[in-house]
Short mmCIF file of C-alpha atoms in Angstrom, two decimals:
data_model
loop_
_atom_site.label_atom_id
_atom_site.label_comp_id
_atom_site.label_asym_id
_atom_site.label_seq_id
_atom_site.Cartn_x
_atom_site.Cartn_y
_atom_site.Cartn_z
CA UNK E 20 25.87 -7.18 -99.85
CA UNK E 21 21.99 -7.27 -98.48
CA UNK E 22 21.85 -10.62 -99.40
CA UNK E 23 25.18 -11.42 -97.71
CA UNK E 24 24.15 -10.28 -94.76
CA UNK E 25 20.97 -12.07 -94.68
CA UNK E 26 22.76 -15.49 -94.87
CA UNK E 27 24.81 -14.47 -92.31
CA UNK E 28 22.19 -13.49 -90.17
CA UNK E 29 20.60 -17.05 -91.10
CA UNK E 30 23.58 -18.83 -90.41
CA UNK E 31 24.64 -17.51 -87.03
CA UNK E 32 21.12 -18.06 -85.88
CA UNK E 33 21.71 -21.27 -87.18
CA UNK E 34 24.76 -21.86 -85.60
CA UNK E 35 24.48 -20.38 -82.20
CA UNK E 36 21.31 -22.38 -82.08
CA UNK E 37 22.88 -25.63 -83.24
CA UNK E 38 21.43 -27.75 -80.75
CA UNK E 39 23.57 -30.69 -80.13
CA UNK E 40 26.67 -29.14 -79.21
CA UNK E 41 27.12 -26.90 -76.02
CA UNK E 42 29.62 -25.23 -75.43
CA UNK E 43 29.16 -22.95 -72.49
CA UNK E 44 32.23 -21.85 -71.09
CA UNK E 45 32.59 -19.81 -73.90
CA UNK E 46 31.12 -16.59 -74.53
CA UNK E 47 29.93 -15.10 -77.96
CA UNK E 48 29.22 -11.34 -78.05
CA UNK E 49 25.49 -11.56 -79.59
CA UNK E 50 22.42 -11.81 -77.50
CA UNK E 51 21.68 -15.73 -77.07
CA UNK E 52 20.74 -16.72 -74.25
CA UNK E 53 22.66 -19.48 -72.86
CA UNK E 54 19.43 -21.09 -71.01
CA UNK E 55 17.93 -22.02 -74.22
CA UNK E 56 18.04 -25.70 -74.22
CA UNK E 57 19.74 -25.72 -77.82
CA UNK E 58 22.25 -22.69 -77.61
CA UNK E 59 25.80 -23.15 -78.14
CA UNK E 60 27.55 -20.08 -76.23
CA UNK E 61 27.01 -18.57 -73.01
CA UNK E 62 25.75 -14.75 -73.37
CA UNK E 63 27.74 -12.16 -71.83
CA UNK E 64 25.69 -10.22 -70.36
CA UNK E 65 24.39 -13.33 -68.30
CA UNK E 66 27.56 -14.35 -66.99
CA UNK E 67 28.67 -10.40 -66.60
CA UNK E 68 25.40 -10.22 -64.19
CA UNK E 69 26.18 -13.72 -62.31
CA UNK E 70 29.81 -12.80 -61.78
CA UNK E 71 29.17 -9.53 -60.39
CA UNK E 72 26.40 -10.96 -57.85
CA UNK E 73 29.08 -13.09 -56.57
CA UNK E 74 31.59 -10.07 -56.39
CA UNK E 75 34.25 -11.28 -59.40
CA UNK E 76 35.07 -9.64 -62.65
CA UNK E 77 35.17 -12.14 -65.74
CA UNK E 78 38.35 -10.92 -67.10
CA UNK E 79 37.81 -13.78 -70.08
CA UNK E 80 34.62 -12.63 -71.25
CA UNK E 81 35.49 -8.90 -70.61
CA UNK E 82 38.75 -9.47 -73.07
CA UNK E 83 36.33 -11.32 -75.38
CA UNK E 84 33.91 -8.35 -75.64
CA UNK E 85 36.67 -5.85 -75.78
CA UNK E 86 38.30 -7.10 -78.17
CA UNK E 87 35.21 -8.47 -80.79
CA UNK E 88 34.36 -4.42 -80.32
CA UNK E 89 38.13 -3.25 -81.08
CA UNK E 90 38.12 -5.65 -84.41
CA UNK E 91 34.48 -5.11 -85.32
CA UNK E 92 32.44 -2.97 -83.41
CA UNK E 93 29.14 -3.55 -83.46
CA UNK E 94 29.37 -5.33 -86.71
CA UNK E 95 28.55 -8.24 -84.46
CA UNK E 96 24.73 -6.49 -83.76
CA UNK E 97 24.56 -6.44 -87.66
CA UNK E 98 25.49 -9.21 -88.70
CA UNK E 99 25.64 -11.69 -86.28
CA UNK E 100 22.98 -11.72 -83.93
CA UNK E 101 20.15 -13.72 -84.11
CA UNK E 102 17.68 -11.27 -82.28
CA UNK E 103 18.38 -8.30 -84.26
CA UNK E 104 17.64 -10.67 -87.07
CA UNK E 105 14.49 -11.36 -85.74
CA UNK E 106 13.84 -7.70 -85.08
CA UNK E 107 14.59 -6.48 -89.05
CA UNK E 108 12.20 -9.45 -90.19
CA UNK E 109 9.36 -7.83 -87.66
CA UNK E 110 10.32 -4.41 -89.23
CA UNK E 111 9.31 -5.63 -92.89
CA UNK E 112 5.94 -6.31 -91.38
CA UNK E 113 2.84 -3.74 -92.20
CA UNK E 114 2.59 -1.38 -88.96
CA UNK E 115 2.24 2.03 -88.07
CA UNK E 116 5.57 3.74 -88.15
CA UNK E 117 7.75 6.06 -85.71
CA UNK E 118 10.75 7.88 -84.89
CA UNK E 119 12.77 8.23 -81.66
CA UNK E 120 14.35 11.02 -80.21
CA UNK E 121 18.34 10.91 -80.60
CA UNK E 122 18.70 11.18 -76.54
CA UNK E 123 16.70 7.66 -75.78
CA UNK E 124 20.07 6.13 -77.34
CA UNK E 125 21.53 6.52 -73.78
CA UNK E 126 19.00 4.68 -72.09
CA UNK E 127 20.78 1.53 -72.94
CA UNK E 128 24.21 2.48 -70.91
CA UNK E 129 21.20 2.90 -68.03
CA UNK E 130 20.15 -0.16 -68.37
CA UNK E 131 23.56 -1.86 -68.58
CA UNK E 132 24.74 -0.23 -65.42
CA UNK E 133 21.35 -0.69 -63.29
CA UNK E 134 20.01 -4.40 -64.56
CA UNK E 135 23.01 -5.55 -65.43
CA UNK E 136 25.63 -4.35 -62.71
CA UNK E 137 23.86 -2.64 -59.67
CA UNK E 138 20.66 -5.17 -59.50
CA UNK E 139 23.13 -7.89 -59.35
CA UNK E 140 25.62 -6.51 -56.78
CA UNK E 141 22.91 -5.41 -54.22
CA UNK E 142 19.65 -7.22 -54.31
CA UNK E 143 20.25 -10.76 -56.19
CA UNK E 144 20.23 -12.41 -59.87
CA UNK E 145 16.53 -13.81 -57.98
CA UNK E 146 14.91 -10.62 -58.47
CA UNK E 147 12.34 -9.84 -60.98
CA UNK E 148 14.73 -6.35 -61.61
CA UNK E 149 18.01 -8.55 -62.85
CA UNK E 150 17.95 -7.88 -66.85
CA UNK E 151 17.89 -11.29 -67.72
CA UNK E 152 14.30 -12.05 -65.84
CA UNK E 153 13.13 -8.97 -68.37
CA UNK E 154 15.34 -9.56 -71.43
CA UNK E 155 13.28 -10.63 -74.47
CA UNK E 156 15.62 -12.99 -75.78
CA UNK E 157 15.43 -15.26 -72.59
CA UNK E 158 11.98 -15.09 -72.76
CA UNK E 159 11.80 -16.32 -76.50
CA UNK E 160 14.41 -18.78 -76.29
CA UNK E 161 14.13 -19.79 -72.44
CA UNK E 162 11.19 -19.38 -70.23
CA UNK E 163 8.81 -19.91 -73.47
CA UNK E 164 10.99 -23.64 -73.79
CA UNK E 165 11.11 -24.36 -70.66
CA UNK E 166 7.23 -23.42 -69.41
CA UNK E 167 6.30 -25.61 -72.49
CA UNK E 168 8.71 -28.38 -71.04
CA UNK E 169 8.17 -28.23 -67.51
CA UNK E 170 5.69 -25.85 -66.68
CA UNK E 171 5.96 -23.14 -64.68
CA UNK E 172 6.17 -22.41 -60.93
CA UNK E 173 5.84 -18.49 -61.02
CA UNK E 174 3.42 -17.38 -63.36
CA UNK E 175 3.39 -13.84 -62.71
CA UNK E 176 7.15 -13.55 -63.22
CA UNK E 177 6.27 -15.51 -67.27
CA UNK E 178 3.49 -13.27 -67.39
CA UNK E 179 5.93 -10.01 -67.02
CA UNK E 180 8.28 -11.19 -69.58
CA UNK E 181 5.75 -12.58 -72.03
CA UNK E 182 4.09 -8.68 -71.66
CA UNK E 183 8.09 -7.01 -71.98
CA UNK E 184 8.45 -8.97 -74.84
CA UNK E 185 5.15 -8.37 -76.80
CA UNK E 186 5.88 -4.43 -75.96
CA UNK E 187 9.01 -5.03 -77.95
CA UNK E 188 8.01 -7.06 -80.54
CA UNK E 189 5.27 -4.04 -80.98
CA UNK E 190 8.19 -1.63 -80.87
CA UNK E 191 10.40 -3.51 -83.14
CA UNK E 192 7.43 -3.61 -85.69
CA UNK E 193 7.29 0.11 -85.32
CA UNK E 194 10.95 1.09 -85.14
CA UNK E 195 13.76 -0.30 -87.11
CA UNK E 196 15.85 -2.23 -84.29
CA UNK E 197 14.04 -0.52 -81.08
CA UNK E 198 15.59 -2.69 -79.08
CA UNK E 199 19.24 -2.18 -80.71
CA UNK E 200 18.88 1.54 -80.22
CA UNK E 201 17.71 1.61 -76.50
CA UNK E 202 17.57 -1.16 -74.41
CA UNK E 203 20.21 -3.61 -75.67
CA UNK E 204 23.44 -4.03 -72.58
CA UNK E 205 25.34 -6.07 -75.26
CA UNK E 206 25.13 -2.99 -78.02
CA UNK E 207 25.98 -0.70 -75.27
CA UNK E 208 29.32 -2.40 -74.24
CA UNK E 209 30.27 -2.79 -78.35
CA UNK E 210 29.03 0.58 -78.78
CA UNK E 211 31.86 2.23 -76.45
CA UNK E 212 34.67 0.33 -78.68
CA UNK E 213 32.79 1.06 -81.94
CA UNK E 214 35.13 4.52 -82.77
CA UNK E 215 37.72 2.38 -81.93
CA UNK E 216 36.84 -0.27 -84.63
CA UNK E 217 39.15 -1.69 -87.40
CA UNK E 218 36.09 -2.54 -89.08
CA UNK E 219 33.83 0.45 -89.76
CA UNK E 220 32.28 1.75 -92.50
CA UNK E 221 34.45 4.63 -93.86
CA UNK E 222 33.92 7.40 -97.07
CA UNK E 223 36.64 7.83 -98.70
CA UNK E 224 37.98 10.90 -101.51
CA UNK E 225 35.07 10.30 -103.45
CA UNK E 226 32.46 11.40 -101.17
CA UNK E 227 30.84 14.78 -102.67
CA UNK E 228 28.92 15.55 -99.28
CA UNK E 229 26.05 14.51 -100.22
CA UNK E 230 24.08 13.24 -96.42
CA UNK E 231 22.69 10.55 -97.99
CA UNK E 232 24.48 7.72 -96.08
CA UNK E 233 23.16 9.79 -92.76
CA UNK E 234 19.79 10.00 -94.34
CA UNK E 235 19.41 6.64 -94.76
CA UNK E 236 21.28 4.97 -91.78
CA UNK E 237 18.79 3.06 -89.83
CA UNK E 238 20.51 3.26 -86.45
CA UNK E 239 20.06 6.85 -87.07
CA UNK E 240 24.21 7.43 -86.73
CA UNK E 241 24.29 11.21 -88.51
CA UNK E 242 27.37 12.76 -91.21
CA UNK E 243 29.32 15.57 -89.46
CA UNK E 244 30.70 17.78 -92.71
CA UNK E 245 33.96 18.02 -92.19
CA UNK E 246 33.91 13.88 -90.18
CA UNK E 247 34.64 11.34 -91.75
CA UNK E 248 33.26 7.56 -90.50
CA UNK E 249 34.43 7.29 -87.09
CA UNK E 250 34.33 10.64 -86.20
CA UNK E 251 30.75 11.18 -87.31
CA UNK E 252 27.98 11.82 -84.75
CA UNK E 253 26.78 9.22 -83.35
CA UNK E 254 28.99 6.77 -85.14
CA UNK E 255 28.99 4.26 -81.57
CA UNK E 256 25.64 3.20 -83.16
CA UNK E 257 26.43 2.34 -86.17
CA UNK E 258 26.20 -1.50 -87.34
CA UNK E 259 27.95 -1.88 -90.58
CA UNK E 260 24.90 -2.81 -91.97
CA UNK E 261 25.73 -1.08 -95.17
CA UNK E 262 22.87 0.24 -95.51
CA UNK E 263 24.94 3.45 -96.54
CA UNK E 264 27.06 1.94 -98.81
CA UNK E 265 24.18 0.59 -101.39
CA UNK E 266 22.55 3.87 -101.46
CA UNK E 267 26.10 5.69 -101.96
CA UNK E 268 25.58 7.76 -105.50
CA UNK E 269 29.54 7.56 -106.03
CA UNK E 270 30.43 4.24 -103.70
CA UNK E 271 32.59 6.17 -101.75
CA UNK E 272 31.85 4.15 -98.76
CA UNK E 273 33.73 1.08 -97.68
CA UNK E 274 33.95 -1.20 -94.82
CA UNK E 275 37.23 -1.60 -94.21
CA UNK E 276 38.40 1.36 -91.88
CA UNK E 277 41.29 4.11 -92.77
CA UNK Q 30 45.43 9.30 -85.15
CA UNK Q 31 43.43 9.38 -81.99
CA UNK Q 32 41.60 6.30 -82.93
CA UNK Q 33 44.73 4.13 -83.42
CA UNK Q 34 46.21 5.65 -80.35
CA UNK Q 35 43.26 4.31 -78.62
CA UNK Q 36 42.84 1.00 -80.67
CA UNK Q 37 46.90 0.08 -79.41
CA UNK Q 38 46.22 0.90 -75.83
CA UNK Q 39 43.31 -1.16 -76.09
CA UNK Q 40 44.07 -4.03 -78.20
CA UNK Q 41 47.24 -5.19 -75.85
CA UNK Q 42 44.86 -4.79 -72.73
CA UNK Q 43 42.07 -6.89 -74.15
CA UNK Q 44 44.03 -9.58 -74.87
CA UNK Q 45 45.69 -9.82 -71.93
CA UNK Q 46 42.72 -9.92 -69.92
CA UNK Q 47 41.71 -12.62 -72.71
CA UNK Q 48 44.34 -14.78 -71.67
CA UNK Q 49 45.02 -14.16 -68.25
CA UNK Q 50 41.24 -14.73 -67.58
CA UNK Q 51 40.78 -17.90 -70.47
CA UNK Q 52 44.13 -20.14 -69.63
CA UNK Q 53 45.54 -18.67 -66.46
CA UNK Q 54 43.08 -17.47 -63.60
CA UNK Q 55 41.70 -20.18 -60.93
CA UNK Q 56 38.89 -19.76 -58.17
CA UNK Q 57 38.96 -21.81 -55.41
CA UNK Q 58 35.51 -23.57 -55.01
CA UNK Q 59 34.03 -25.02 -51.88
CA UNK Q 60 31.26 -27.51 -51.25
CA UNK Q 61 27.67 -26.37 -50.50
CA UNK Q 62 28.78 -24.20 -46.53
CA UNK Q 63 24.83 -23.47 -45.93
CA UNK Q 64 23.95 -27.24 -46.48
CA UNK Q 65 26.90 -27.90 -44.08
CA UNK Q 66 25.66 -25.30 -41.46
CA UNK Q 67 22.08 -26.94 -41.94
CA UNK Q 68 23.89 -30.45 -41.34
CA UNK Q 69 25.24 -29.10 -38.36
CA UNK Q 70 22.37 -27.62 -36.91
CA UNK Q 71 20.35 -30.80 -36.97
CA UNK Q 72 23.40 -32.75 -34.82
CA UNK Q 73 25.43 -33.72 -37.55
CA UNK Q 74 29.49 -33.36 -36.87
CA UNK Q 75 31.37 -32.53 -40.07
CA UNK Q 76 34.65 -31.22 -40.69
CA UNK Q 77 35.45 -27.57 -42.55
CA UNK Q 78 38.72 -26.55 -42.55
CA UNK Q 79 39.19 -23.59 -40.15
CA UNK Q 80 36.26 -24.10 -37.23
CA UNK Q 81 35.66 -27.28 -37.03
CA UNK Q 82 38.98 -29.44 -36.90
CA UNK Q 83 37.64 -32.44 -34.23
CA UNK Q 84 35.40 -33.83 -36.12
CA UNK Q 85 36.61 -36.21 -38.91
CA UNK Q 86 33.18 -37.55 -39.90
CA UNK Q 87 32.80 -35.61 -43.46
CA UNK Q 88 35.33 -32.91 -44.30
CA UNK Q 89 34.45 -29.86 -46.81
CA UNK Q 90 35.64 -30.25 -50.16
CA UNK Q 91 37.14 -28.36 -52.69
CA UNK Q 92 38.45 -27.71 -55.96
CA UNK Q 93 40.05 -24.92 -58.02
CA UNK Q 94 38.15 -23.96 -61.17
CA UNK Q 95 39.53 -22.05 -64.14
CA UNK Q 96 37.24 -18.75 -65.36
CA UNK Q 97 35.75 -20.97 -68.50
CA UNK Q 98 34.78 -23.65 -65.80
CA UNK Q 99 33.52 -21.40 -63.10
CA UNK Q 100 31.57 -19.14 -66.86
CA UNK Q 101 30.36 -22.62 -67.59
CA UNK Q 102 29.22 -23.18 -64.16
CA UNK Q 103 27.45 -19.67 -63.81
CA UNK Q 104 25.25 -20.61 -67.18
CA UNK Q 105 23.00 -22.81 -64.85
CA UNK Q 106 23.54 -21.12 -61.33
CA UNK Q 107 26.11 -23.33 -59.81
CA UNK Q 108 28.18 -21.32 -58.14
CA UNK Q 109 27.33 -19.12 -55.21
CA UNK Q 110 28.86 -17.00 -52.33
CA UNK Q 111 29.23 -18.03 -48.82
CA UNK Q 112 28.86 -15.43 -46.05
CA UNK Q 113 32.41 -15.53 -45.32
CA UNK Q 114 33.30 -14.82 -49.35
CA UNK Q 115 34.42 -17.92 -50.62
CA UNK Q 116 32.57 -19.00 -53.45
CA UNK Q 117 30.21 -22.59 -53.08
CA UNK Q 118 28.60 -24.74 -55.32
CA UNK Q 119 25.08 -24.64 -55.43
CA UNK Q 120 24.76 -27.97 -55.99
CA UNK Q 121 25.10 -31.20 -53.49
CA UNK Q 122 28.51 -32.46 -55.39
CA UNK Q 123 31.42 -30.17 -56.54
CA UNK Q 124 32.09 -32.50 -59.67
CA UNK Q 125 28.24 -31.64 -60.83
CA UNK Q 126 30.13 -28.29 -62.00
CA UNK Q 127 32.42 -29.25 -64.36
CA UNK Q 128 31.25 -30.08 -67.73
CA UNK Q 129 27.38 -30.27 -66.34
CA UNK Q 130 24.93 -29.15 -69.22
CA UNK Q 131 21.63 -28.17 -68.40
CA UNK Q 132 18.90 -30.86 -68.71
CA UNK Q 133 15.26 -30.64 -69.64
CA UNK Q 134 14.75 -32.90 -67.41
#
C-alpha cells in the first residue's frame, strides 16, 4: 500500500503539473498553486481569498471542497497532493528530530480565518499579510518561476517568502508534515469534514486494543478505548496514509469506513 | 449514527452548492469604471449606464460571467470591485477574461 501511495503521490504531481493543459476554472482540493506557469487547476484557497476580497462566496469551489472532504476527507492531503509529497521526501532526509505539542494543530483554522478570509476582506489580496504572498507552495512553484522568467520588481516581498519557505522546508525536515499539521488552510477546511468521511480508516472486530495504530500515526491522530476510527481523538487529522494499517499486528484496520 | 446523520445533511448541500455555483450562477461584469473615471477626468465624454446618458461617444460594456469563468478569471487577477459594488475587469477589454491563460510573457 506504501508503494501505492507513492505512485500516486508521483502521479498527481505529475498531473496537476502537466504543463500543456490549463484548466483553471476548475478547482482541485490539493495545494497547487494556480500561478505556476505549468499547473492545471486553480487552488482553492486562492480563489476562496480573491472572491472574498471582492465580497462573493464561490459556491462552486465551496461544493467542490465540501464534498471531496464528505467522500474522502483528507485522503486528498495523503495521497494527492504534491506538496505534502514533497514534505515526506524532506522528512526521509538526515536532521535533527522533534515533536509538537497537540494544541499547535489549531493554529491552522487561525490561519485560514485571518490570511485567508479577514486579510482579504479588509486590507487587500496586495498585502504582504494575504496567505498566498506567504504560502510556500506559491513560492516554489510561482514567484521562484516567475523571478527566474521575468525578474522581479519587489525584492523584499521574494526575499520574505524565499525565508517562510526555507523555515518550512527546515521544519518539514524536522517534523513529519509540519506544514500539514499547522499551517495548511486547505487541511483545515478537509479537516472539519474528515469525521464525516466515507473514506476513513476504520478497526474493525479484530482490533485487540493494542495503541499501536495511535502510536505510530504520523499526523499524531490518538486511539480513544472505547472509539472506534472516526470517533477517535483527533481523527480530523488523520490522512489515510495507512500508516496504521501496515503496522496493524491483526489487520484489523481498513479504509473503507463502517 | 451521528456521522451518517451528518454525512446526509451534508452531502445534498454540497452538491447543490456544486451545481448551483458550476452550471447555474452568473455575475454581471463591467468594463474597467476607474479607467473610465480617469478618461473622464482628462476631458474625455463616455457613456456608463446610469450617470452619464448624453454622451454617446464610448458606452461601458458588459457581460455576464458564470462562477467557473469569473474562478478562471480570479487565477490571474482579472476581476475587481468598483466603488459602487459592481464587479470590473481589471483589464482594458472584457473579452481578455474569458478563456485568458496566463503568459510568461
Amino acid at each position: 500500500m506504501e508503494k501505492l501511495r507513492l505512485k500516486v503521490q508521483l502521479a498527481c504531481a505529475a498531473l496537476f503539473n502537466i504543463g500543456f493543459v490549463q484548466w483553471h476554472s476548475v478547482c482541485f482540493p490539493v495545494l497547487n498553486c494556480h500561478s505556476c506557469p505549468i499547473s492545471l487547476f486553480s487552488c482553492p484557497i486562492g480563489v476562496i481569498g480573491k472572491f472574498a476580497e471582492v465580497g462573493l462566496v464561490p459556491l462552486s469551489v465551496i461544493g467542490l471542497m465540501a464534498l471531496a472532504g464528505l467522500v474522502a476527507g483528507r485522503l486528498l492531503c495523503g495521497w494527492a497532493c504534491p506538496f505534502g509529497f514533497l514534505q515526506e521526501l524532506l522528512y526521509k532526509i538526515p536532521f535533527p528530530k522533534f515533536t509538537m505539542p497537540s494544541w499547535t494543530r489549531f493554529i491552522k483554522y487561525g490561519v485560514f480565518v485571518a490570511l485567508v478570509l479577514l486579510v482579504p476582506i479588509f486590507l487587500s489580496t496586495a498585502s504582504q499579510l494575504y496567505f498566498c504572498r506567504l504560502c510556500p507552495v506559491a513560492t516554489i512553484e510561482s514567484a521562484i518561476p516567475w523571478a527566474i522568467i521575468s525578474g522581479t520588481t519587489n525584492p523584499v516581498s521574494l526575499s520574505i517568502r524565499l525565508a517562510i519557505l526555507f523555515g518550512i522546508v527546515m521544519a518539514a525536515m524536522a517534523h513529519r508534515r509540519f506544514f500539514c499539521k499547522v499551517i495548511c488552510p486547505l487541511g483545515a477546511c478537509l479537516s472539519l469534514m474528515n469525521r464525516f468521511a466515507a473514506i476513513f480508516p476504520e478497526r474493525n472486530t479484530d482490533c485487540i486494543e493494542c495503541g499501536t495504530c495511535g502510536k505510530v500515526c504520523p499526523m499524531g491522530a490518538g486511539r480513544e478505548k472505547d472509539g472506534f476510527g472516526a470517533y477517535d481523538e483527533k481523527a480530523e487529522e488523520c490522512i489515510s496514509c495507512l500508516e496504521c494499517r501496515k503496522k496493524c499486528p491483526t489487520g484489523a484496520i481498513q479504509l473503507w469506513g463502517g | 449514527m451521528l456521522r451518517k446523520v451528518f454525512f446526509a445533511i451534508l452531502m445534498p448541500l454540497s452538491l447543490a452548492a456544486l451545481v448551483y455555483g458550476g452550471f447555474f450562477r452568473e455575475f454581471k461584469v463591467y468594463d474597467n469604471l476607474e479607467k473610465f473615471d480617469q478618461l473622464k477626468n482628462v476631458g474625455i465624454k463616455i457613456k456608463i449606464p446610469g450617470y452619464d446618458q448624453q454622451q454617446p461617444e464610448l458606452t461601458v460594456q458588459s457581460q455576464w460571467f458564470s462562477e467557473p469563468e469569473v474562478v478562471n478569471a480570479m487565477t490571474f487577477d482579472g476581476i475587481g470591485l468598483y466603488k459602487d459594488g459592481r464587479l470590473i475587469s481589471n483589464y482594458p477589454d472584457l473579452r481578455m477574461l474569458k478563456g485568458r491563460r496566463p503568459c510568461p510573457t
